[in-house]
Tab-separated table of C-alpha atoms in Angstrom:
chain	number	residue	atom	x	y	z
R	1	UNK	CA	81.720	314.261	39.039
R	2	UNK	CA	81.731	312.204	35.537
R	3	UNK	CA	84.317	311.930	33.761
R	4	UNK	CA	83.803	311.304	29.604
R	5	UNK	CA	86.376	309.815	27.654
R	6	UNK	CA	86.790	310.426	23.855
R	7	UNK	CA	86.968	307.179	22.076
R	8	UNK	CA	88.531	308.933	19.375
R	9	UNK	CA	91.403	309.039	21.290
R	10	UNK	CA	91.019	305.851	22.668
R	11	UNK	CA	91.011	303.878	19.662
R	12	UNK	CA	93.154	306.336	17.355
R	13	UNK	CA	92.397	304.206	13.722
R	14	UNK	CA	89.075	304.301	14.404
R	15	UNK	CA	87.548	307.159	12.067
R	16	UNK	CA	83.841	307.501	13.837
R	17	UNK	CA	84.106	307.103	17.207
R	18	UNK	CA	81.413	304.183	17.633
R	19	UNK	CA	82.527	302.016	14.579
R	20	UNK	CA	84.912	300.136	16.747
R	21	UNK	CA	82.445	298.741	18.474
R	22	UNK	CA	80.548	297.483	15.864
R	23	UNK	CA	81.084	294.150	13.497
R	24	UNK	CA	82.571	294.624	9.914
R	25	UNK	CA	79.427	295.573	7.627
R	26	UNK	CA	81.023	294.924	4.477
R	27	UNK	CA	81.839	291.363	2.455
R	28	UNK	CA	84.958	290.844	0.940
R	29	UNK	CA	85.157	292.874	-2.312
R	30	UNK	CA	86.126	291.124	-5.801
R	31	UNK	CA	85.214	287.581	-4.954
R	32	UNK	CA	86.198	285.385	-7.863
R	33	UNK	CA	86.386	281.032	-7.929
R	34	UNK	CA	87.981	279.096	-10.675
R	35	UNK	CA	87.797	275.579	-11.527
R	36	UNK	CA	91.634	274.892	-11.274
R	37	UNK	CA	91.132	271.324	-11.835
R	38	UNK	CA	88.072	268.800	-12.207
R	39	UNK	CA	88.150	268.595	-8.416
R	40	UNK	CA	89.224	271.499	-7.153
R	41	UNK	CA	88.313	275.328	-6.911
R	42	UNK	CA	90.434	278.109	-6.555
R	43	UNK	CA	89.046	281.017	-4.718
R	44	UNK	CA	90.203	284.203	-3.972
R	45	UNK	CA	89.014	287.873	-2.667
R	46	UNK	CA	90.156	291.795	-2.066
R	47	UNK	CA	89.385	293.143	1.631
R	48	UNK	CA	86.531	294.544	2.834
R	49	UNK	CA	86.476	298.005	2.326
R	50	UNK	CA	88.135	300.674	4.651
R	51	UNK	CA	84.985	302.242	5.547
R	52	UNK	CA	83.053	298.987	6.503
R	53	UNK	CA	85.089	297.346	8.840
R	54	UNK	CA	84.751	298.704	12.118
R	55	UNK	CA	88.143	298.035	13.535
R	56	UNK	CA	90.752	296.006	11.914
R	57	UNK	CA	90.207	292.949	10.268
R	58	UNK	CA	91.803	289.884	11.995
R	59	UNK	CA	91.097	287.034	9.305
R	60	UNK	CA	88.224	285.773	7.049
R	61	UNK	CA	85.898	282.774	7.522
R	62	UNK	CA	85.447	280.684	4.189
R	63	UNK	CA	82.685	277.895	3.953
R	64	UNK	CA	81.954	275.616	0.884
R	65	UNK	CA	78.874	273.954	0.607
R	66	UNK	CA	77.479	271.351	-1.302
R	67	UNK	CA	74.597	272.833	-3.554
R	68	UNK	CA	72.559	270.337	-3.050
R	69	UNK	CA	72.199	269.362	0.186
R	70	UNK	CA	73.663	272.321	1.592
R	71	UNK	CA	76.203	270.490	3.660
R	72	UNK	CA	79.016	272.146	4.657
R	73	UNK	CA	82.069	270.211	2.816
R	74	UNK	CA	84.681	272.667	4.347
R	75	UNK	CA	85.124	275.172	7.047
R	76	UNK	CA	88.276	277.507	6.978
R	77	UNK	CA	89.290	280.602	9.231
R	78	UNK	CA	92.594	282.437	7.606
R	79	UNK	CA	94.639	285.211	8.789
R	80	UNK	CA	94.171	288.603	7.398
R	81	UNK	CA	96.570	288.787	5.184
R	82	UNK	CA	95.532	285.524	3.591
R	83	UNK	CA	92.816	286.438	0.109
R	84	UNK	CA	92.985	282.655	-1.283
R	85	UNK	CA	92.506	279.333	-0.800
R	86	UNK	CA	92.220	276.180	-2.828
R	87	UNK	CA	89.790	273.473	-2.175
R	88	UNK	CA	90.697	270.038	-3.408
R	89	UNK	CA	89.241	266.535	-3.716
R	90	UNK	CA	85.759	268.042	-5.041
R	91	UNK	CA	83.293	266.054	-6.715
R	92	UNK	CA	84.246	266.402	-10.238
R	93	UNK	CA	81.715	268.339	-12.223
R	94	UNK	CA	79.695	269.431	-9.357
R	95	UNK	CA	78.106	272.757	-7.868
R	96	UNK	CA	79.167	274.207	-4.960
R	97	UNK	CA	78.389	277.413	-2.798
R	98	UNK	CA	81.446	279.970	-1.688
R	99	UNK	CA	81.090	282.093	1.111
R	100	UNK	CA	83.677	284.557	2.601
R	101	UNK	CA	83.448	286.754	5.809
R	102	UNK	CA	85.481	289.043	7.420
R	103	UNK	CA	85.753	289.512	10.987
R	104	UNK	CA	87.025	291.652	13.822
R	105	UNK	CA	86.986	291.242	17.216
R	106	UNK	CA	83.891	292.251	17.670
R	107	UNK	CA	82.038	289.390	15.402
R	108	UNK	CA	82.173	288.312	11.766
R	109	UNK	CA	80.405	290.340	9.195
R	110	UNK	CA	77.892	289.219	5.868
R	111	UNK	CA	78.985	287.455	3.482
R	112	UNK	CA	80.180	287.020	-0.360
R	113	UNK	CA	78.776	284.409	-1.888
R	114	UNK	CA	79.424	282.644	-5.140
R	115	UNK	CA	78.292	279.510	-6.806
R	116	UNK	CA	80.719	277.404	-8.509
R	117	UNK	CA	80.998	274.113	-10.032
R	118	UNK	CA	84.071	272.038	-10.668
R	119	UNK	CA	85.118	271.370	-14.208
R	120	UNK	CA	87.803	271.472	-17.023
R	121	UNK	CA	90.853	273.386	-15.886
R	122	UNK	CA	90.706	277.290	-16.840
R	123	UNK	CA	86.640	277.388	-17.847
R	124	UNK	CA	84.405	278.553	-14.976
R	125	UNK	CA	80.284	278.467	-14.581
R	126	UNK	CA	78.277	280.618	-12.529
């Protein structure tokens, strides 16, 4: 005799039955970085959306990166109810790369990604 279990039931919020096995497949939605000082970058982001993340969302991986040598400069995990962060001590007037993931706790999904560079308070470049 088999028995089959319904993982609809199982895992109730889950709205196809597999997706709560599976890794977010979405980025964070809206991802935006200011230059909120010569040495510092604001970032900031919306959640994934509903239908791509596979389960809940327990937090978000954020990496900055030098441009240029692609070293990492900073390496963040934040609860999921955190959408910002704010990087200080930055070369002034320099490029760096944003990246944002979600995750669950199945994995961590893609990423957004945004290049930024440091300058004047308030003015941007992308």
């Amino acid at each position: 005799m088999y028995v089959t279990r319904n993982l609809a039931t199982t895992f109730p919020h889950c709205e196809v039955n597999l997706r709560c096995l599976l890794v977010p497949t979405g980025v964070p939605t809206r991802l935006t970085v200011r230059a909120s000082s010569p040495s510092s970058l604001f970032v900031q982001w919306k959640e994934v959306r509903l239908d791509l993340r596979n389960g809940i969302i327990e937090g978000y991986r954020v990496l900055l990166t030098d441009h240029d040598s692609q070293e990492n400069i900073s390496s963040s995990i934040l609860n999921e109810s955190t959408v910002s962060i704010e990087f200080n001590g930055l070369r002034p007037y320099h490029a760096y790369d944003v990246s944002v993931k979600a995750f669950n706790r199945k994995g961590i999904g893609p990423a957004a990604k945004y290049e930024a560079f440091t300058s004047e308070k308030g003015k941007i470049n992308k």
